[in-house]
XYZ file of C-alpha atoms in Angstrom:
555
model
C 52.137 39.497 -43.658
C 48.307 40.016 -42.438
C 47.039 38.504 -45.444
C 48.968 35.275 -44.973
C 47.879 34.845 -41.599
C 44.157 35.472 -42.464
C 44.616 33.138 -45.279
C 46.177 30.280 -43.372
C 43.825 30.679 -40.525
C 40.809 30.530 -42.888
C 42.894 27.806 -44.613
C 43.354 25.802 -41.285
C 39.733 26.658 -40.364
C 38.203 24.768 -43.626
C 40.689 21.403 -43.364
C 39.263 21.523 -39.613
C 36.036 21.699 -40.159
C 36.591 19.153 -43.698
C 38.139 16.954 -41.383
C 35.264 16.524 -38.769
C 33.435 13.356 -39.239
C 29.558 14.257 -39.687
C 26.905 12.132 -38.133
C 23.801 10.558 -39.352
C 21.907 9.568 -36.102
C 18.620 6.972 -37.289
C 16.545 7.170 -34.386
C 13.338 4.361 -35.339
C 10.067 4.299 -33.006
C 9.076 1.049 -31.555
C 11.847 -1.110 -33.528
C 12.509 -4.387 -32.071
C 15.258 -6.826 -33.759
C 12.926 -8.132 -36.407
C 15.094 -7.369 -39.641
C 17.116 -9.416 -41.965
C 20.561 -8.669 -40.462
C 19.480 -9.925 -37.458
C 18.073 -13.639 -38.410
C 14.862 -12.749 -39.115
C 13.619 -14.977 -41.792
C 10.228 -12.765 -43.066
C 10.919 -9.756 -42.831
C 11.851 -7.332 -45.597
C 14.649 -4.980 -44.874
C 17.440 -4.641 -47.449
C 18.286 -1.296 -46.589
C 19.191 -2.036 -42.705
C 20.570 -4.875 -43.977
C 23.367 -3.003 -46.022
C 23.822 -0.483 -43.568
C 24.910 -3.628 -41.290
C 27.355 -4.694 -43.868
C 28.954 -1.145 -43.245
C 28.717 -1.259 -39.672
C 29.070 -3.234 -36.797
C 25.909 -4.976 -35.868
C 25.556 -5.288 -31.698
C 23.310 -8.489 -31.034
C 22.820 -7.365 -27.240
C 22.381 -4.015 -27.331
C 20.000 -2.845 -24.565
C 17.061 0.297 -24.064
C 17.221 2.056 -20.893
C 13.535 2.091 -20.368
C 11.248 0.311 -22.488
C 8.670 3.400 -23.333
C 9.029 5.855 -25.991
C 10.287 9.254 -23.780
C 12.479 7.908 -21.169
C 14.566 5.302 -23.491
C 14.809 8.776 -25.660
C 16.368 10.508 -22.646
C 19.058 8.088 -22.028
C 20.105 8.862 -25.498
C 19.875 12.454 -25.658
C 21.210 13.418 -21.973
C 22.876 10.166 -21.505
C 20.917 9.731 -17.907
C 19.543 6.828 -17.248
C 16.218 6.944 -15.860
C 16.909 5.895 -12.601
C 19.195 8.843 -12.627
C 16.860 11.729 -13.499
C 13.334 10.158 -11.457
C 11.364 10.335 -14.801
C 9.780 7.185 -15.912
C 6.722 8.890 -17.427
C 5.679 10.277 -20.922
C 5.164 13.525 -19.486
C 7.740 15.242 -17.792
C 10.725 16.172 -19.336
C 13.886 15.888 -18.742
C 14.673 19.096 -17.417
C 12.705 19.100 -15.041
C 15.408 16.778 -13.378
C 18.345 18.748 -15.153
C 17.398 22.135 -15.716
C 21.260 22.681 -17.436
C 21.931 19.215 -19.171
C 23.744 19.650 -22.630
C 21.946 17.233 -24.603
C 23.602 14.917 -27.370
C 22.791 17.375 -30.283
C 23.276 20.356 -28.176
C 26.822 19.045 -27.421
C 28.096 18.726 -30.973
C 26.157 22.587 -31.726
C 28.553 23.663 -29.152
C 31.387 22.371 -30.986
C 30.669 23.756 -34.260
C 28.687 21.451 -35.468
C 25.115 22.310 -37.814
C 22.506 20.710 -35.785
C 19.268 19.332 -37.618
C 16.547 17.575 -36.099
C 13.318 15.901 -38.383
C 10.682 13.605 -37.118
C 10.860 11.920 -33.785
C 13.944 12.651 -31.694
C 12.442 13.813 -28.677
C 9.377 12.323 -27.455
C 6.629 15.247 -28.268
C 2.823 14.766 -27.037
C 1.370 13.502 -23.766
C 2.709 16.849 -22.072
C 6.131 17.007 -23.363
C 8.128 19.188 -25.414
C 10.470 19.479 -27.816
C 14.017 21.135 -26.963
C 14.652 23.695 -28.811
C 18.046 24.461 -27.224
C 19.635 21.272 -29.114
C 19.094 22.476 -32.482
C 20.898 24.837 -34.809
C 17.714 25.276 -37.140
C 13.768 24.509 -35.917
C 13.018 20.780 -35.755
C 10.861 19.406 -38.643
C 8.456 16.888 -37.937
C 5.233 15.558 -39.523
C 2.093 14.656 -37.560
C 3.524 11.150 -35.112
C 0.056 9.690 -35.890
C -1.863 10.298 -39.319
C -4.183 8.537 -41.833
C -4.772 9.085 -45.404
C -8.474 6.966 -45.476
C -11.336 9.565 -45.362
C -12.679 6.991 -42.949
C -10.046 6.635 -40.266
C -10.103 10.474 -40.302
C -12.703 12.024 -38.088
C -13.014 16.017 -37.877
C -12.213 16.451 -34.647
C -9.029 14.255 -34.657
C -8.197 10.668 -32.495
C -7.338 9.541 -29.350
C -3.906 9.147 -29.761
C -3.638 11.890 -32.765
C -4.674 14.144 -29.655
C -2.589 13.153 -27.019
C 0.851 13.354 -29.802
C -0.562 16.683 -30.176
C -0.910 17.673 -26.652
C -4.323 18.511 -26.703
C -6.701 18.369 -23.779
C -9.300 15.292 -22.932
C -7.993 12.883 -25.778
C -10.053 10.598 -24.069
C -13.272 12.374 -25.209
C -12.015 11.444 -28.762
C -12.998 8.317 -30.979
C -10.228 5.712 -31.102
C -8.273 5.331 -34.465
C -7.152 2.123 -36.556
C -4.596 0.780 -35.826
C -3.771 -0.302 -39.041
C -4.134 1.675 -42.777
C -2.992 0.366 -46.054
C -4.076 3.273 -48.840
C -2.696 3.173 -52.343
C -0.603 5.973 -51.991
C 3.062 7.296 -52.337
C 5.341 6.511 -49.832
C 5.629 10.516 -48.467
C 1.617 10.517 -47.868
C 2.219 8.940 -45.015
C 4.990 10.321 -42.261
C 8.206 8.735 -42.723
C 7.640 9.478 -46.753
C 7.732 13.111 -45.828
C 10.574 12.856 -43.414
C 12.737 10.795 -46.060
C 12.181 13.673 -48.201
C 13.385 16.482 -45.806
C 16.702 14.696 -44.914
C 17.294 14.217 -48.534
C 16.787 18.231 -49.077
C 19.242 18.671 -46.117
C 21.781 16.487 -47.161
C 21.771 17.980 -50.713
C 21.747 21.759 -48.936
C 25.083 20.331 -46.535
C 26.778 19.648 -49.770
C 27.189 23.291 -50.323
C 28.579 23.831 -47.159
C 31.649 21.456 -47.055
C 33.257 23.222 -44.485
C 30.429 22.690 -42.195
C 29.935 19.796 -40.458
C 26.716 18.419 -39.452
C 25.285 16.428 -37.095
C 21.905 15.198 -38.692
C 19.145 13.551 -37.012
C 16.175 11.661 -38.449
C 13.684 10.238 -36.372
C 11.479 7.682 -38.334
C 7.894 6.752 -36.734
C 7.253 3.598 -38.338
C 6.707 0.539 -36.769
C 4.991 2.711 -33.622
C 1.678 2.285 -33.924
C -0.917 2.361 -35.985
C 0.293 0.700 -38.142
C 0.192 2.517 -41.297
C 1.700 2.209 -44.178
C 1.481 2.314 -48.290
C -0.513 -1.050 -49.513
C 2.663 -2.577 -51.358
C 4.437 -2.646 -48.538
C 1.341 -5.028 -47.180
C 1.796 -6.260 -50.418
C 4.927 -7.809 -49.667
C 4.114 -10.241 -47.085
C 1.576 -13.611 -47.819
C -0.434 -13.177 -44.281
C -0.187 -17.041 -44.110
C 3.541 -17.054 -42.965
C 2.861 -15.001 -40.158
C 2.139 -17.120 -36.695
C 1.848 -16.345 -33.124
C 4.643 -17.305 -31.090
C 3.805 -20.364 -29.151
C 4.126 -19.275 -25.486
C 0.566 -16.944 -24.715
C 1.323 -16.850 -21.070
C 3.316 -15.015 -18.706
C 6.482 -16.208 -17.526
C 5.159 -19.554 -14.765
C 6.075 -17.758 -10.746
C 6.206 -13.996 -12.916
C 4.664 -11.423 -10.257
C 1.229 -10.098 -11.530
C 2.218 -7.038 -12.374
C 5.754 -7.794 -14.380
C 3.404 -8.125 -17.573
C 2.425 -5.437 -19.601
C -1.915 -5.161 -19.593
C -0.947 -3.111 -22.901
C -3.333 -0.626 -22.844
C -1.492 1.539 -25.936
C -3.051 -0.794 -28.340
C -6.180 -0.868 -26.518
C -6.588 2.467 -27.406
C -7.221 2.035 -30.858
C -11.037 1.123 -32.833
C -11.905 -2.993 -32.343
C -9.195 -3.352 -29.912
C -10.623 -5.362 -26.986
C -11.033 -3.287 -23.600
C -10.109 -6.488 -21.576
C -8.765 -9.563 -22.570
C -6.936 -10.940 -25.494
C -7.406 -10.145 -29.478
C -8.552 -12.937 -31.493
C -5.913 -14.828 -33.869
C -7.260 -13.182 -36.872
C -6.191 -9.945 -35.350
C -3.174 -11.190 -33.788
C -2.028 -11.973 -37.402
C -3.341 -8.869 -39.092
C -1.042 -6.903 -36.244
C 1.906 -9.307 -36.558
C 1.595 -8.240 -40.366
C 1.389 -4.807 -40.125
C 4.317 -4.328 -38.107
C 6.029 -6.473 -40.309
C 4.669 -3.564 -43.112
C 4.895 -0.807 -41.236
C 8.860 -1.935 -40.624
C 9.599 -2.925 -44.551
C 7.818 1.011 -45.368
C 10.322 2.426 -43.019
C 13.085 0.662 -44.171
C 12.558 1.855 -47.685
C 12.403 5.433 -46.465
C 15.781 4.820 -44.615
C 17.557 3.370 -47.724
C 16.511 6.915 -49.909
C 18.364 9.056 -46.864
C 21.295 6.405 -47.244
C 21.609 6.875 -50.686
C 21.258 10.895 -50.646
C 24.393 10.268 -48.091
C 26.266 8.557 -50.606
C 25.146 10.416 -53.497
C 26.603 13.845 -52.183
C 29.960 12.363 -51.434
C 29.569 12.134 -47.533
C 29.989 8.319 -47.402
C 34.025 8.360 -46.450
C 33.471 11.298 -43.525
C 29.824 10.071 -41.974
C 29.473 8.493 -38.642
C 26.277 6.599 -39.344
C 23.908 5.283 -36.372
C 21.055 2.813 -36.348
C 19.124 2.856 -32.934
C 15.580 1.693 -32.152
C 14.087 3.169 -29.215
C 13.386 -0.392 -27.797
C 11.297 -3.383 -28.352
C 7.615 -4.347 -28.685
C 6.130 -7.322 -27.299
C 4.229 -8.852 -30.948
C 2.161 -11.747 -29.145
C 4.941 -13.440 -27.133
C 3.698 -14.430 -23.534
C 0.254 -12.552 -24.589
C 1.485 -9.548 -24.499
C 1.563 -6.361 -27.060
C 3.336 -3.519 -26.790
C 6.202 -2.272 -24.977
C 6.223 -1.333 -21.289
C 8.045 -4.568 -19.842
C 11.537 -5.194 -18.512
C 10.947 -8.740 -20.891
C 13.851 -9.345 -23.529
C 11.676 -8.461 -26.498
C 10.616 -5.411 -25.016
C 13.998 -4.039 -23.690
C 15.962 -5.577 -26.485
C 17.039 -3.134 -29.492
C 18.890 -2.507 -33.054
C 21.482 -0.664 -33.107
C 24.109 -0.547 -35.673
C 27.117 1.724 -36.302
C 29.010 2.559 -39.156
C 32.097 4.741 -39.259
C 35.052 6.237 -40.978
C 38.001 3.487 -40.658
C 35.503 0.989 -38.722
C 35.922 -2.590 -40.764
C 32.407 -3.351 -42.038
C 29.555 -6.250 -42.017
C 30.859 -7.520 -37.914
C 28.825 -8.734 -35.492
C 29.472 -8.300 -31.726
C 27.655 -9.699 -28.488
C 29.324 -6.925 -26.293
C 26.452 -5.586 -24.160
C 25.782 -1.570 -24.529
C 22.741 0.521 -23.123
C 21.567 3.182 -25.301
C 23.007 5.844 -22.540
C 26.567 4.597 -24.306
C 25.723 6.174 -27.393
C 26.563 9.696 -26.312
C 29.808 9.226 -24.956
C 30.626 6.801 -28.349
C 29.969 9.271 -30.735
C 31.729 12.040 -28.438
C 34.790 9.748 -29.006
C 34.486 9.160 -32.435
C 34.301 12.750 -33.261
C 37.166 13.763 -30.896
C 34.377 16.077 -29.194
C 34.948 16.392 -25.007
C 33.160 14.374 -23.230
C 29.699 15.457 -21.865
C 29.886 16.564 -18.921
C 26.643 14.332 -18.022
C 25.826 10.819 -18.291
C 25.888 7.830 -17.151
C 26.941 5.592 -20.429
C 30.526 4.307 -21.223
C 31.841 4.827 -24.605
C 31.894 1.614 -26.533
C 34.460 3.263 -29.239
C 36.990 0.554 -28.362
C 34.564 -2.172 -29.321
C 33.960 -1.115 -32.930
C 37.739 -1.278 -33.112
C 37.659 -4.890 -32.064
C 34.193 -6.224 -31.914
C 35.590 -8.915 -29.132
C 35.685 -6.640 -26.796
C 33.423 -5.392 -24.347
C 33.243 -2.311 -22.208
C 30.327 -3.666 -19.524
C 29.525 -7.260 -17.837
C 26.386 -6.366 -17.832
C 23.399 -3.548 -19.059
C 20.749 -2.294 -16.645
C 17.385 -1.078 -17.343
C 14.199 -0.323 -15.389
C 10.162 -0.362 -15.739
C 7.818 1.190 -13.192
C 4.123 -0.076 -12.063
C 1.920 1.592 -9.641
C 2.112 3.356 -6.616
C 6.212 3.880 -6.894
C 7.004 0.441 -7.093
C 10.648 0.476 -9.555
C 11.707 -2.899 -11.413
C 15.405 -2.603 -12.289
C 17.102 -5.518 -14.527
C 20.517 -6.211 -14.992
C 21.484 -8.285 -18.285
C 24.183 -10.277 -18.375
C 25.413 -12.333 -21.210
C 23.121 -15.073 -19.886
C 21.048 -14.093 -17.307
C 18.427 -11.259 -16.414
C 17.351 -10.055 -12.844
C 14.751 -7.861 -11.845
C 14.068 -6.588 -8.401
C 11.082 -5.141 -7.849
C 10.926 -2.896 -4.776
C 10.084 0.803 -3.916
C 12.903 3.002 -3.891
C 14.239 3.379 -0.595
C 13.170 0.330 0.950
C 15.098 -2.484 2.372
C 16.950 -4.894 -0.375
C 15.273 -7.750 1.515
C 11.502 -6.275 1.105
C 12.573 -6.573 -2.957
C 9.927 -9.666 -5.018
C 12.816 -10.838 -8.123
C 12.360 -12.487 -11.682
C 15.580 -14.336 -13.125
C 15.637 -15.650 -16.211
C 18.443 -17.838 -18.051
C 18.873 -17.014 -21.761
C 20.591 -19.563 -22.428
C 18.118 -22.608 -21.011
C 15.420 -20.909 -21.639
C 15.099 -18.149 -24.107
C 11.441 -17.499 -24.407
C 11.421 -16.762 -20.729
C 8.878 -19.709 -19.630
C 10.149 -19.383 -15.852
C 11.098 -17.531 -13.181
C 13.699 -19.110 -11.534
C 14.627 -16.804 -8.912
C 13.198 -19.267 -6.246
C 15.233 -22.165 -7.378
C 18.533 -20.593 -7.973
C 19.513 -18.486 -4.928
C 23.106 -19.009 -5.866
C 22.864 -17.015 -9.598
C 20.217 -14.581 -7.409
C 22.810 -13.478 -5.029
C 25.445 -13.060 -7.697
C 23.197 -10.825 -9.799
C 22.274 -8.414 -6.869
C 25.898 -7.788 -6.321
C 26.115 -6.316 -9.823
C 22.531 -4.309 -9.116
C 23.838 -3.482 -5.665
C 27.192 -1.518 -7.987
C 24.382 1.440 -8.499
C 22.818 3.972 -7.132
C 18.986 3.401 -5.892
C 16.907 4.341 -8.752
C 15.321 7.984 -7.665
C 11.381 7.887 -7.116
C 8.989 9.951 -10.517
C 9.774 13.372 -9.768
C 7.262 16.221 -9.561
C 5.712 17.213 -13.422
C 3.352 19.594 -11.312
C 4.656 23.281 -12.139
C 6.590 25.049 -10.090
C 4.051 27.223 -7.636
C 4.568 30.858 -8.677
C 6.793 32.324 -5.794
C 4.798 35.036 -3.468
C 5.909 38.205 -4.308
C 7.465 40.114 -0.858
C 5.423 42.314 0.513
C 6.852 45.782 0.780
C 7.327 46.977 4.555
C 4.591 49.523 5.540
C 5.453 52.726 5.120
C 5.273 55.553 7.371
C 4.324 58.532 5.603
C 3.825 60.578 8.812
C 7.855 60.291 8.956
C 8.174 60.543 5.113
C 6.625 64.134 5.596
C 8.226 65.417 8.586
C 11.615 64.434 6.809
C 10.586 66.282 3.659
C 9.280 69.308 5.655
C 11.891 71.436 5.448
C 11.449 74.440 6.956
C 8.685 72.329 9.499
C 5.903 75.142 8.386
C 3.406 71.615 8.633
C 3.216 71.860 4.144
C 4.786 70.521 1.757
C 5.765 72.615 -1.260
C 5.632 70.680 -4.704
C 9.569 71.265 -4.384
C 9.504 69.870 -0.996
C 7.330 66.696 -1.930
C 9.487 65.930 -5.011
C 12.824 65.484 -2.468
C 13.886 61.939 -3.306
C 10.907 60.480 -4.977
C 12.374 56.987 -6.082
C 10.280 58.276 -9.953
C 11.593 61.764 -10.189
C 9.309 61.675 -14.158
C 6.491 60.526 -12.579
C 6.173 62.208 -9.360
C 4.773 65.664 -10.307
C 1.859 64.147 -11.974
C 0.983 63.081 -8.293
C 1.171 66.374 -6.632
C -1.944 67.533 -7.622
C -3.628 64.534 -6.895
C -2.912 64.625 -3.236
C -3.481 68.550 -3.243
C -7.468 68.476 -2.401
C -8.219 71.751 -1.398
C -6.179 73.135 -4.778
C -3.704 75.556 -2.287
C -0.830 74.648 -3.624
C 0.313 72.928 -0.648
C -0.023 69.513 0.847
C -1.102 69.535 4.379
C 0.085 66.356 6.432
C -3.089 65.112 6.729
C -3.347 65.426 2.207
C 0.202 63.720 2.352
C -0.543 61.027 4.576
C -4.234 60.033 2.594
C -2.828 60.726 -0.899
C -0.362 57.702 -0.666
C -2.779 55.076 0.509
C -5.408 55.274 -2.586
């Protein structure tokens, strides 16, 4: 009767675990919408592409943050950043939420094998992995490498150096920001990292009764923008223009812009001012490379998926961490609250989900967590502030939010929070804390104006007033928190004895000496305590007179 027991439980155990969906979560650095599947008319991406005729595609699908380590912890903890006071690269999150269960951590807990590789959390600039959210240690090539002898100096690059957490990067030469060697694809990052999930996937195929949870960070398009020549190869530079509008939005506050000073970083990048077209266009073309290189790498991991039978039972994610600013309104980079800044990818593909839709539900990247919770029957996390948007793969009509909110931060504590709506965008700028009324707004109408010429938050009071009431539904975004450490606490000091009482309670017989018997009566180190006795025994009489007593325990 035992043995049938065992047996079904193991039995029940395996078509449990079989039954589990596994995910494939595609986190990409710095990808804005510029693939095939989205209307792009250049670009190179056949491998997003199919995954998008697998999945549901969501047009308006929103960062949290436009900058690499907060928009990752809206995805990981499901806390906005608003929510945890971190808007920086360098404090992490738990320094807000000491006992968050992150979004890998959650599915370890449920029995899950949890596998990071590459970029999932944001590492460098003073931040950490977490080591707590995985089930094996995270793999990850260097975030910022060349393969020219020339664009590798000895002692390393700016940004090489601050990825790597290493003291006065500043001291450092500046790298290129672009690199086109001859080379296999896995001589560069996102080679090496296509490799590794392709070694795990074919290792998870001998543990079918072992779900996993599998998460691949690719760093291509972030910058520099490296990548093997024929991916350059692909793209006649002549196609490539800048986008007509060089200016910030007309009535834009001064400091909505972006000054990007990432891409300043790197070797012939201008200090001040703009880059020249012919620059403009070589950039423009390298993310355009850098994106087609990662795509490639992407469409091996896909095909490992497939090729060890894990299509039918794989939650698949697409998610880029947001947007990048490519020479629209002058700008480069990321760091704005701007549509092609805070605008992402993502697409989702799962088990019974009808493939190659489209939706224009709005989502924030905070809704991820709570999706793929759903999907997988997990509990909910017991953190977050995203709403599952489960229901909308279902039926891509639907919607789960009227509108997405997102922030930016510029100097001395001033906060920018947007909401989206289908149409519109709002940003009030304003310190936390102070009065509604003190606030200086953008609004922008996406669909009169979708390159975001204007603000028009003077002329139309009436959309203005409708948008705060939507802003005024959350919380006050919480000021940067603290990344100093915590100050070491002072230890108590112990109460000062009085040894003059210590002997007379240990003098016995009250003869005015101590006997080693009599001086080892309650010693809180009975081991250690004889090796004292002679020690405070100066004149060698056996004894210890009160004055030897009271001496002996202040050296």
């Amino acid at each position: 009767m035992f043995r049938v027991v065992f047996l079904l439980s193991v039995f029940c155990s395996s078509l449990c675990a079989a039954s589990k969906p596994n995910v494939l979560l595609i986190c990409v650095d710095d990808l804005k919408p510029v693939l095939g599947c989205y209307g792009d008319k250049i670009v190179k991406s056949p491998h997003i592409d199919r995954l998008a005729q697998r999945g549901v595609l969501f047009e308006k699908a929103f960062c949290n943050q436009a900058v690499c380590s907060p928009s990752r912890n809206a995805l990981l903890t499901g806390l906005r950043s608003q929510t945890l006071g971190i808007y920086d690269l360098a404090t992490n999150f738990r320094k807000s939420v000491p006992d968050a269960v992150t979004l890998p951590q959650h599915f370890k807990m449920n029995g899950y094998r949890v596998e990071g590789l590459g970029k999932i959390f944001h590492v460098g600039h003073g931040n950490v992995n977490d080591e707590a959210s995985w089930s094996v240690p995270h793999f990850s090539p260097k975030t910022i490498s060349y393969v020219l002898k020339e664009n590798n100096p000895p002692e390393s690059t700016r940004e090489q150096a601050l990825f790597e957490n290493k003291k006065e990067a500043w001291k450092l030469p500046r790298g290129a920001p672009t690199e086109a060697a001859d080379v296999p694809d896995n001589k560069y990052g996102d080679g090496m990292i296509a490799d590794e999930a392709i070694k795990r996937l074919e290792a998870a195929k001998a543990k079918p009764d072992e779900p996993f949870f599998l998460a691949v960070g690719f760093l291509k398009p972030h910058l520099p923008f490296v990548a093997p020549k024929k991916y350059w190869d692909l793209y006649d530079p002549s196609v490539f223009k800048l986008p007509e509008l060089q200016t910030p939005p007309e009535g834009a506050p001064e400091f909505a812009p972006s000054s990007w000073g990432e891409l300043r970083q790197y070797k012939d990048m201008p200090e001040k001012g703009p880059v020249t077209t012919e620059q403009a266009i070589h950039l423009i073309h390298g993310y355009y490379a850098a994106t087609s290189y990662m795509d490639t790498q992407l469409g091996k991991v896909l095909d490992a998926l497939d090729a060890n039978g894990f299509a039918e039972n794989t939650i698949i994610v697409l998610w880029g961490d947001h947007g990048w600013h490519l020479g629209d309104h002058g700008m480069w980079c990321k760091h704005t609250n701007y549509e092609q800044a805070a605008r992402i990818p993502v697409i989702v593909a799962a088990p019974g989900i009808k493939g190659g839709q489209n939706t224009q539900a709005l989502i924030e990247s905070c809704d991820i967590y709570p999706t793929l919770a759903e999907l997988t029957a997990l509990p909910a996390p017991k953190q977050g502030d995203g709403r599952s948007f489960a229901s909308v793969l279902k039926d891509p009509s639907s919607s789960v939010r009227d509108h997405a909110i997102h922030v930016y931060p510029r100097g001395q504590g001033l906060i920018g929070r947007a909401v989206r709506t289908q149409r519109h965008r709002l940003v009030e700028w304003k310190k936390p804390g102070e009065p509604a009324g003190s606030a200086i707004l953008e609004l922008y109408d996406y669909e009169a104006d979708p390159a975001e010429t204007k603000n028009l938050a003077a002329s139309q009071p009436e959309v203005v007033a409708e948008l705060r009431k939507l802003l005024a539904t959350h919380p006050e975004a919480k000021p940067q928190i603290s990344n100093k450490p915590e100050p070491k606490k002072a230890e108590a000091k112990k109460p000062a004895q009085d040894r003059g009482k210590m002997f007379d309670q240990r003098d016995k017989n009250k003869d005015g000496q101590l006997t080693k018997e009599e001086f080892l009566l309650n010693q809180p180190d009975p081991d250690e305590a004889p090796k004292r006795f002679p020690k405070f025994d100066a004149d060698n009489n056996g004894t210890l007179s009160r004055e030897e007593f009271i001496k002996g325990g202040k050296k």
